[in-house]
Amino acid sequence: MAAEEHTRGSQASDDPFAVRLGKLAALRAHGDEPFKERFDRTHTIAEVRLAWTDLEPGADTSDEVAVAGRVVAKREQGKIAFFVVRDASGEIQLFLRSNVLGPQDFARALDLDVGDWIGATGTVSRTQRGELSVVPATVTLLSKSLRPLPEKFHGLADVETRYRQRYLDLIANPGVRHVFESRFACIAAIRRYMESQGFVEVETPMLHPIPGGATARPFVTHHNALDMDLYLRIAPELYLKRLLVGGFERVYEINRSFRNEGISVRHNPEFTMLEAYQAFTDLEGMMDLTEGIVTAAAQAVLGTLQLEYQGVQVDLTPPWPRRTLISLTSEAAGQDVSFARSIEDLRNLCETHGIPTEPNWGKGKLITELFEKLVEHTLLQPTLVTDYPLETSPLARRKMDEPDLTRRFELIITGREFANAFSELIDPIDQRERFAAQMRAKAAGDDEAMGYDEDYLRAMEYGMPPAGGLGIGIDRLVMLLTDSPSIRDVLLFPHLRPES
């Protein structure tokens, strides 16, 4: 049966899926396997475009190429047809001619659908209108698409579908691919920079017997063979610092971490961050490292340190301003916000600004909440905010002259936290007291309080060198560099509620 005949027969149904299933059955009935195992191409589409970039309009060549990709558009004009084929490197036109393919193979080619993967072997030419093309002598179906793609000129606009069916989003919206190419370039640049600074990349466990390294609610699972509960890591910090005890001096991990918290434009329960630890340095060393990492990533992705994020002009040129949390909060509140105030005053101030409080919160937690409500969203340009309260910094070194504060900073850009860093606490006696305070907080109902990690304390008791530590949210950094409003825009497969 000719190709035209089985096409006409399949069109009896108005259901596009059924029509394509009919084509699939017809192909198999005629011994044509619609899902090939391999196709040997000679060039990517970008390589064809580069090699024949100077070909004049109307010129034909005898240069043969074999290209492969997905059909994303097709247009028929009697005994000629034009397909647009896309591979990972770009798009090119196939100029199909009945007199070159032969009538039967030309008819079979016309029976292909937008969405099908094909291979084409032919010569390179440029049409009179100047379109670089391949004139196929053979067209091979490599994989039959059973579902039609979104309408060409409408693309895929539904946000829910875009996130849930990222594969379709990548097909229908080519700009999305650029976001993820930027993400890959960002991570690659960070790795190059860390290697240039003498850091080694390591891997630490994702299943932890004790949730630690950050204050967050963990995911819990059960290990059957050991008959014990384990926790998906909320941060790799305590394992990386064990490596400092063991003698590694500069380590980092680009890691997947998990926090059983809400989902928003800034938060996904599974996320990627960089954590790095360096012996014999301090908070200032981590500031320099942070500036180096962020600027290296920006140069790799954008080629500049000036960018626009959601209408805000941002200049990443270092050095960045360094301000204390208490001074910024006091300025925003129009009054002194410090540990000199009574806890009742601070609680009342929170209530004045609409900040709900808990009875077990101390001064440090209340001051931190005031900062987050009054200040954080106002810091649009890169700002290193220092001197966080001890109460909210259980792993950071205490300030010698102000024991209620720590040697810690957060990097805030466009009103969001991008990095968190410490001069590390290396005193095991102090750390043991901090863990005990976290356990008291947990007993009082704080689900995000850290666990008591006795093995980490044992490691510290063998001696940890002076060190600085740093965490950078990769997802948020990519959001900044790609002007993406939601974290879901920079995650290939963000977590969503089940389909209804």
PDB file of C-alpha atoms in Angstrom, residues 92-295:
ATOM      1  CA  ILE A  92      18.201  23.780   9.546  1.00  0.00           C
ATOM      2  CA  GLN A  93      15.871  23.480   6.586  1.00  0.00           C
ATOM      3  CA  LEU A  94      15.476  20.274   4.604  1.00  0.00           C
ATOM      4  CA  PHE A  95      14.528  21.046   0.995  1.00  0.00           C
ATOM      5  CA  LEU A  96      12.717  17.893  -0.156  1.00  0.00           C
ATOM      6  CA  ARG A  97      12.361  17.346  -3.912  1.00  0.00           C
ATOM      7  CA  SER A  98      10.333  14.553  -5.442  1.00  0.00           C
ATOM      8  CA  ASN A  99      12.800  14.201  -8.331  1.00  0.00           C
ATOM      9  CA  VAL A 100      15.703  13.699  -5.871  1.00  0.00           C
ATOM     10  CA  LEU A 101      14.019  11.396  -3.350  1.00  0.00           C
ATOM     11  CA  GLY A 102      11.873   9.566  -5.907  1.00  0.00           C
ATOM     12  CA  PRO A 103       8.055   9.717  -5.859  1.00  0.00           C
ATOM     13  CA  GLN A 104       7.499   6.862  -3.396  1.00  0.00           C
ATOM     14  CA  ASP A 105      10.070   8.029  -0.831  1.00  0.00           C
ATOM     15  CA  PHE A 106       8.873  11.597  -1.260  1.00  0.00           C
ATOM     16  CA  ALA A 107       5.328  10.483  -0.444  1.00  0.00           C
ATOM     17  CA  ARG A 108       6.585   8.597   2.604  1.00  0.00           C
ATOM     18  CA  ALA A 109       8.447  11.692   3.758  1.00  0.00           C
ATOM     19  CA  LEU A 110       5.276  13.788   3.471  1.00  0.00           C
ATOM     20  CA  ASP A 111       3.580  11.268   5.768  1.00  0.00           C
ATOM     21  CA  LEU A 112       5.984  12.221   8.585  1.00  0.00           C
ATOM     22  CA  ASP A 113       4.632  14.387  11.390  1.00  0.00           C
ATOM     23  CA  VAL A 114       5.899  17.404  13.233  1.00  0.00           C
ATOM     24  CA  GLY A 115       7.560  15.943  16.307  1.00  0.00           C
ATOM     25  CA  ASP A 116       9.078  12.919  14.540  1.00  0.00           C
ATOM     26  CA  TRP A 117      12.813  12.334  14.830  1.00  0.00           C
ATOM     27  CA  ILE A 118      14.414  11.798  11.430  1.00  0.00           C
ATOM     28  CA  GLY A 119      17.781  11.393   9.774  1.00  0.00           C
ATOM     29  CA  ALA A 120      18.522  12.907   6.369  1.00  0.00           C
ATOM     30  CA  THR A 121      21.427  12.342   3.983  1.00  0.00           C
ATOM     31  CA  GLY A 122      21.938  14.748   1.102  1.00  0.00           C
ATOM     32  CA  THR A 123      23.788  17.706  -0.325  1.00  0.00           C
ATOM     33  CA  VAL A 124      24.150  21.222   1.016  1.00  0.00           C
ATOM     34  CA  SER A 125      22.636  24.138  -0.888  1.00  0.00           C
ATOM     35  CA  ARG A 126      21.285  27.613  -0.301  1.00  0.00           C
ATOM     36  CA  THR A 127      17.916  28.630  -1.707  1.00  0.00           C
ATOM     37  CA  GLN A 128      17.323  31.709  -3.816  1.00  0.00           C
ATOM     38  CA  ARG A 129      15.908  33.328  -0.668  1.00  0.00           C
ATOM     39  CA  GLY A 130      19.180  32.670   1.113  1.00  0.00           C
ATOM     40  CA  GLU A 131      18.131  29.795   3.394  1.00  0.00           C
ATOM     41  CA  LEU A 132      20.934  27.259   3.989  1.00  0.00           C
ATOM     42  CA  SER A 133      19.425  23.835   3.346  1.00  0.00           C
ATOM     43  CA  VAL A 134      20.113  20.147   3.003  1.00  0.00           C
ATOM     44  CA  VAL A 135      18.592  18.523  -0.083  1.00  0.00           C
ATOM     45  CA  PRO A 136      17.978  14.935   1.042  1.00  0.00           C
ATOM     46  CA  ALA A 137      18.537  11.889  -1.093  1.00  0.00           C
ATOM     47  CA  THR A 138      17.236   9.770   1.790  1.00  0.00           C
ATOM     48  CA  VAL A 139      14.976  10.536   4.746  1.00  0.00           C
ATOM     49  CA  THR A 140      14.801   7.976   7.567  1.00  0.00           C
ATOM     50  CA  LEU A 141      12.260   7.919  10.376  1.00  0.00           C
ATOM     51  CA  LEU A 142      14.230   7.387  13.582  1.00  0.00           C
ATOM     52  CA  SER A 143      11.498   7.704  16.215  1.00  0.00           C
ATOM     53  CA  LYS A 144       7.763   8.174  15.706  1.00  0.00           C
ATOM     54  CA  SER A 145       6.132  10.899  17.792  1.00  0.00           C
ATOM     55  CA  LEU A 146       2.676   9.778  18.932  1.00  0.00           C
ATOM     56  CA  ARG A 147       1.574  13.037  20.530  1.00  0.00           C
ATOM     57  CA  PRO A 148       1.333  16.298  18.564  1.00  0.00           C
ATOM     58  CA  LEU A 149       3.450  19.208  19.733  1.00  0.00           C
ATOM     59  CA  PRO A 150       1.869  22.491  20.881  1.00  0.00           C
ATOM     60  CA  GLU A 151       0.805  24.832  18.094  1.00  0.00           C
ATOM     61  CA  LYS A 152       3.900  26.421  16.577  1.00  0.00           C
ATOM     62  CA  PHE A 153       2.861  30.035  16.994  1.00  0.00           C
ATOM     63  CA  HIS A 154       1.361  29.647  20.441  1.00  0.00           C
ATOM     64  CA  GLY A 155       4.148  27.682  22.059  1.00  0.00           C
ATOM     65  CA  LEU A 156       3.565  26.281  25.533  1.00  0.00           C
ATOM     66  CA  ALA A 157       2.337  29.037  27.824  1.00  0.00           C
ATOM     67  CA  ASP A 158       0.606  27.147  30.637  1.00  0.00           C
ATOM     68  CA  VAL A 159       3.002  27.413  33.574  1.00  0.00           C
ATOM     69  CA  GLU A 160       1.804  24.240  35.274  1.00  0.00           C
ATOM     70  CA  THR A 161       2.317  22.187  32.102  1.00  0.00           C
ATOM     71  CA  ARG A 162       5.696  23.780  31.462  1.00  0.00           C
ATOM     72  CA  TYR A 163       7.030  22.758  34.867  1.00  0.00           C
ATOM     73  CA  ARG A 164       5.352  19.341  34.945  1.00  0.00           C
ATOM     74  CA  GLN A 165       6.304  18.382  31.382  1.00  0.00           C
ATOM     75  CA  ARG A 166       9.707  20.032  31.089  1.00  0.00           C
ATOM     76  CA  TYR A 167      10.523  17.889  28.052  1.00  0.00           C
ATOM     77  CA  LEU A 168       7.639  19.554  26.202  1.00  0.00           C
ATOM     78  CA  ASP A 169       8.646  22.982  27.487  1.00  0.00           C
ATOM     79  CA  LEU A 170      12.152  22.496  26.061  1.00  0.00           C
ATOM     80  CA  ILE A 171      10.694  21.559  22.672  1.00  0.00           C
ATOM     81  CA  ALA A 172       8.118  24.346  22.474  1.00  0.00           C
ATOM     82  CA  ASN A 173      10.061  27.199  24.077  1.00  0.00           C
ATOM     83  CA  PRO A 174      13.672  27.276  22.820  1.00  0.00           C
ATOM     84  CA  GLY A 175      14.539  30.120  25.223  1.00  0.00           C
ATOM     85  CA  VAL A 176      14.089  27.717  28.125  1.00  0.00           C
ATOM     86  CA  ARG A 177      17.040  25.713  26.877  1.00  0.00           C
ATOM     87  CA  HIS A 178      19.233  28.820  27.206  1.00  0.00           C
ATOM     88  CA  VAL A 179      18.357  29.075  30.905  1.00  0.00           C
ATOM     89  CA  PHE A 180      19.623  25.573  31.541  1.00  0.00           C
ATOM     90  CA  GLU A 181      22.681  26.020  29.350  1.00  0.00           C
ATOM     91  CA  SER A 182      23.420  29.054  31.555  1.00  0.00           C
ATOM     92  CA  ARG A 183      22.956  26.885  34.644  1.00  0.00           C
ATOM     93  CA  PHE A 184      25.443  24.330  33.346  1.00  0.00           C
ATOM     94  CA  ALA A 185      27.914  27.109  32.453  1.00  0.00           C
ATOM     95  CA  CYS A 186      27.524  28.593  35.948  1.00  0.00           C
ATOM     96  CA  ILE A 187      28.326  25.299  37.676  1.00  0.00           C
ATOM     97  CA  ALA A 188      31.237  24.575  35.351  1.00  0.00           C
ATOM     98  CA  ALA A 189      32.687  28.044  36.040  1.00  0.00           C
ATOM     99  CA  ILE A 190      32.401  27.501  39.788  1.00  0.00           C
ATOM    100  CA  ARG A 191      34.276  24.208  39.500  1.00  0.00           C
ATOM    101  CA  ARG A 192      37.041  25.842  37.451  1.00  0.00           C
ATOM    102  CA  TYR A 193      37.351  28.681  39.947  1.00  0.00           C
ATOM    103  CA  MET A 194      37.473  26.368  42.957  1.00  0.00           C
ATOM    104  CA  GLU A 195      40.170  24.258  41.314  1.00  0.00           C
ATOM    105  CA  SER A 196      42.153  27.428  40.550  1.00  0.00           C
ATOM    106  CA  GLN A 197      42.035  28.257  44.271  1.00  0.00           C
ATOM    107  CA  GLY A 198      43.399  24.864  45.286  1.00  0.00           C
ATOM    108  CA  PHE A 199      40.119  23.279  46.427  1.00  0.00           C
ATOM    109  CA  VAL A 200      39.332  19.605  45.867  1.00  0.00           C
ATOM    110  CA  GLU A 201      35.811  18.413  45.133  1.00  0.00           C
ATOM    111  CA  VAL A 202      34.573  15.665  47.448  1.00  0.00           C
ATOM    112  CA  GLU A 203      31.424  13.605  47.955  1.00  0.00           C
ATOM    113  CA  THR A 204      29.745  13.107  51.314  1.00  0.00           C
ATOM    114  CA  PRO A 205      26.695  11.037  52.354  1.00  0.00           C
ATOM    115  CA  MET A 206      23.170  12.065  51.426  1.00  0.00           C
ATOM    116  CA  LEU A 207      21.651   9.784  54.068  1.00  0.00           C
ATOM    117  CA  HIS A 208      22.457  11.020  57.580  1.00  0.00           C
ATOM    118  CA  PRO A 209      21.843   9.257  60.893  1.00  0.00           C
ATOM    119  CA  ILE A 210      21.406  12.683  62.523  1.00  0.00           C
ATOM    120  CA  PRO A 211      20.050  15.789  60.726  1.00  0.00           C
ATOM    121  CA  GLY A 212      22.650  18.531  61.024  1.00  0.00           C
ATOM    122  CA  GLY A 213      24.603  21.290  59.346  1.00  0.00           C
ATOM    123  CA  ALA A 214      21.642  23.657  59.225  1.00  0.00           C
ATOM    124  CA  THR A 215      18.402  24.419  61.028  1.00  0.00           C
ATOM    125  CA  ALA A 216      15.603  22.915  58.941  1.00  0.00           C
ATOM    126  CA  ARG A 217      12.933  20.214  59.089  1.00  0.00           C
ATOM    127  CA  PRO A 218      14.358  17.041  57.489  1.00  0.00           C
ATOM    128  CA  PHE A 219      12.871  14.285  55.360  1.00  0.00           C
ATOM    129  CA  VAL A 220      12.861  10.943  57.184  1.00  0.00           C
ATOM    130  CA  THR A 221      13.287   7.493  55.636  1.00  0.00           C
ATOM    131  CA  HIS A 222      13.942   4.007  57.011  1.00  0.00           C
ATOM    132  CA  HIS A 223      16.822   1.664  56.268  1.00  0.00           C
ATOM    133  CA  ASN A 224      15.477  -1.869  56.413  1.00  0.00           C
ATOM    134  CA  ALA A 225      18.763  -3.796  56.758  1.00  0.00           C
ATOM    135  CA  LEU A 226      19.979  -1.605  59.628  1.00  0.00           C
ATOM    136  CA  ASP A 227      16.436  -1.166  60.994  1.00  0.00           C
ATOM    137  CA  MET A 228      17.016   2.522  61.637  1.00  0.00           C
ATOM    138  CA  ASP A 229      15.648   5.864  60.546  1.00  0.00           C
ATOM    139  CA  LEU A 230      17.853   8.023  58.355  1.00  0.00           C
ATOM    140  CA  TYR A 231      17.475  11.613  57.173  1.00  0.00           C
ATOM    141  CA  LEU A 232      18.021  13.098  53.746  1.00  0.00           C
ATOM    142  CA  ARG A 233      20.750  15.639  54.286  1.00  0.00           C
ATOM    143  CA  ILE A 234      19.786  19.214  54.934  1.00  0.00           C
ATOM    144  CA  ALA A 235      23.446  20.247  54.485  1.00  0.00           C
ATOM    145  CA  PRO A 236      26.816  18.467  54.073  1.00  0.00           C
ATOM    146  CA  GLU A 237      28.557  20.798  56.536  1.00  0.00           C
ATOM    147  CA  LEU A 238      29.407  18.466  59.391  1.00  0.00           C
ATOM    148  CA  TYR A 239      30.886  15.811  57.077  1.00  0.00           C
ATOM    149  CA  LEU A 240      32.984  18.361  55.192  1.00  0.00           C
ATOM    150  CA  LYS A 241      34.360  19.722  58.451  1.00  0.00           C
ATOM    151  CA  ARG A 242      35.262  16.185  59.525  1.00  0.00           C
ATOM    152  CA  LEU A 243      37.561  16.234  56.480  1.00  0.00           C
ATOM    153  CA  LEU A 244      39.307  19.316  57.886  1.00  0.00           C
ATOM    154  CA  VAL A 245      39.975  17.291  61.036  1.00  0.00           C
ATOM    155  CA  GLY A 246      41.351  14.518  58.820  1.00  0.00           C
ATOM    156  CA  GLY A 247      43.865  16.866  57.171  1.00  0.00           C
ATOM    157  CA  PHE A 248      42.227  18.122  53.992  1.00  0.00           C
ATOM    158  CA  GLU A 249      42.703  21.885  53.914  1.00  0.00           C
ATOM    159  CA  ARG A 250      40.442  23.068  51.059  1.00  0.00           C
ATOM    160  CA  VAL A 251      37.355  21.016  50.225  1.00  0.00           C
ATOM    161  CA  TYR A 252      34.043  21.714  48.519  1.00  0.00           C
ATOM    162  CA  GLU A 253      30.959  19.885  47.363  1.00  0.00           C
ATOM    163  CA  ILE A 254      28.283  20.881  44.868  1.00  0.00           C
ATOM    164  CA  ASN A 255      25.539  18.936  46.546  1.00  0.00           C
ATOM    165  CA  ARG A 256      21.873  18.083  46.481  1.00  0.00           C
ATOM    166  CA  SER A 257      20.242  18.854  49.814  1.00  0.00           C
ATOM    167  CA  PHE A 258      16.688  18.373  51.050  1.00  0.00           C
ATOM    168  CA  ARG A 259      14.518  20.368  53.442  1.00  0.00           C
ATOM    169  CA  ASN A 260      10.972  19.372  54.310  1.00  0.00           C
ATOM    170  CA  GLU A 261       9.608  22.881  54.062  1.00  0.00           C
ATOM    171  CA  GLY A 262       7.220  24.933  51.968  1.00  0.00           C
ATOM    172  CA  ILE A 263       7.426  25.427  48.214  1.00  0.00           C
ATOM    173  CA  SER A 264       7.611  28.978  46.854  1.00  0.00           C
ATOM    174  CA  VAL A 265       9.285  31.034  44.141  1.00  0.00           C
ATOM    175  CA  ARG A 266      12.455  30.867  46.285  1.00  0.00           C
ATOM    176  CA  HIS A 267      12.218  27.385  47.790  1.00  0.00           C
ATOM    177  CA  ASN A 268      12.148  23.826  46.475  1.00  0.00           C
ATOM    178  CA  PRO A 269      12.400  20.877  48.871  1.00  0.00           C
ATOM    179  CA  GLU A 270      15.299  19.495  46.810  1.00  0.00           C
ATOM    180  CA  PHE A 271      17.955  22.035  45.876  1.00  0.00           C
ATOM    181  CA  THR A 272      21.594  22.468  44.888  1.00  0.00           C
ATOM    182  CA  MET A 273      24.215  24.354  46.830  1.00  0.00           C
ATOM    183  CA  LEU A 274      27.961  24.771  47.008  1.00  0.00           C
ATOM    184  CA  GLU A 275      29.606  24.257  50.386  1.00  0.00           C
ATOM    185  CA  ALA A 276      33.308  24.979  50.824  1.00  0.00           C
ATOM    186  CA  TYR A 277      35.689  24.871  53.804  1.00  0.00           C
ATOM    187  CA  GLN A 278      39.182  26.295  53.962  1.00  0.00           C
ATOM    188  CA  ALA A 279      41.686  25.804  56.746  1.00  0.00           C
ATOM    189  CA  PHE A 280      43.716  28.699  58.218  1.00  0.00           C
ATOM    190  CA  THR A 281      41.358  31.445  57.035  1.00  0.00           C
ATOM    191  CA  ASP A 282      38.430  33.346  58.548  1.00  0.00           C
ATOM    192  CA  LEU A 283      35.292  35.286  57.687  1.00  0.00           C
ATOM    193  CA  GLU A 284      37.203  37.825  55.590  1.00  0.00           C
ATOM    194  CA  GLY A 285      38.718  34.971  53.595  1.00  0.00           C
ATOM    195  CA  MET A 286      35.227  33.639  52.927  1.00  0.00           C
ATOM    196  CA  MET A 287      34.116  37.103  51.771  1.00  0.00           C
ATOM    197  CA  ASP A 288      36.915  37.137  49.206  1.00  0.00           C
ATOM    198  CA  LEU A 289      36.067  33.587  48.123  1.00  0.00           C
ATOM    199  CA  THR A 290      32.374  34.454  47.750  1.00  0.00           C
ATOM    200  CA  GLU A 291      33.144  37.483  45.596  1.00  0.00           C
ATOM    201  CA  GLY A 292      35.432  35.356  43.439  1.00  0.00           C
ATOM    202  CA  ILE A 293      32.890  32.571  42.932  1.00  0.00           C
ATOM    203  CA  VAL A 294      29.952  34.831  42.094  1.00  0.00           C
ATOM    204  CA  THR A 295      31.917  37.048  39.704  1.00  0.00           C
TER     205      THR A 295
END
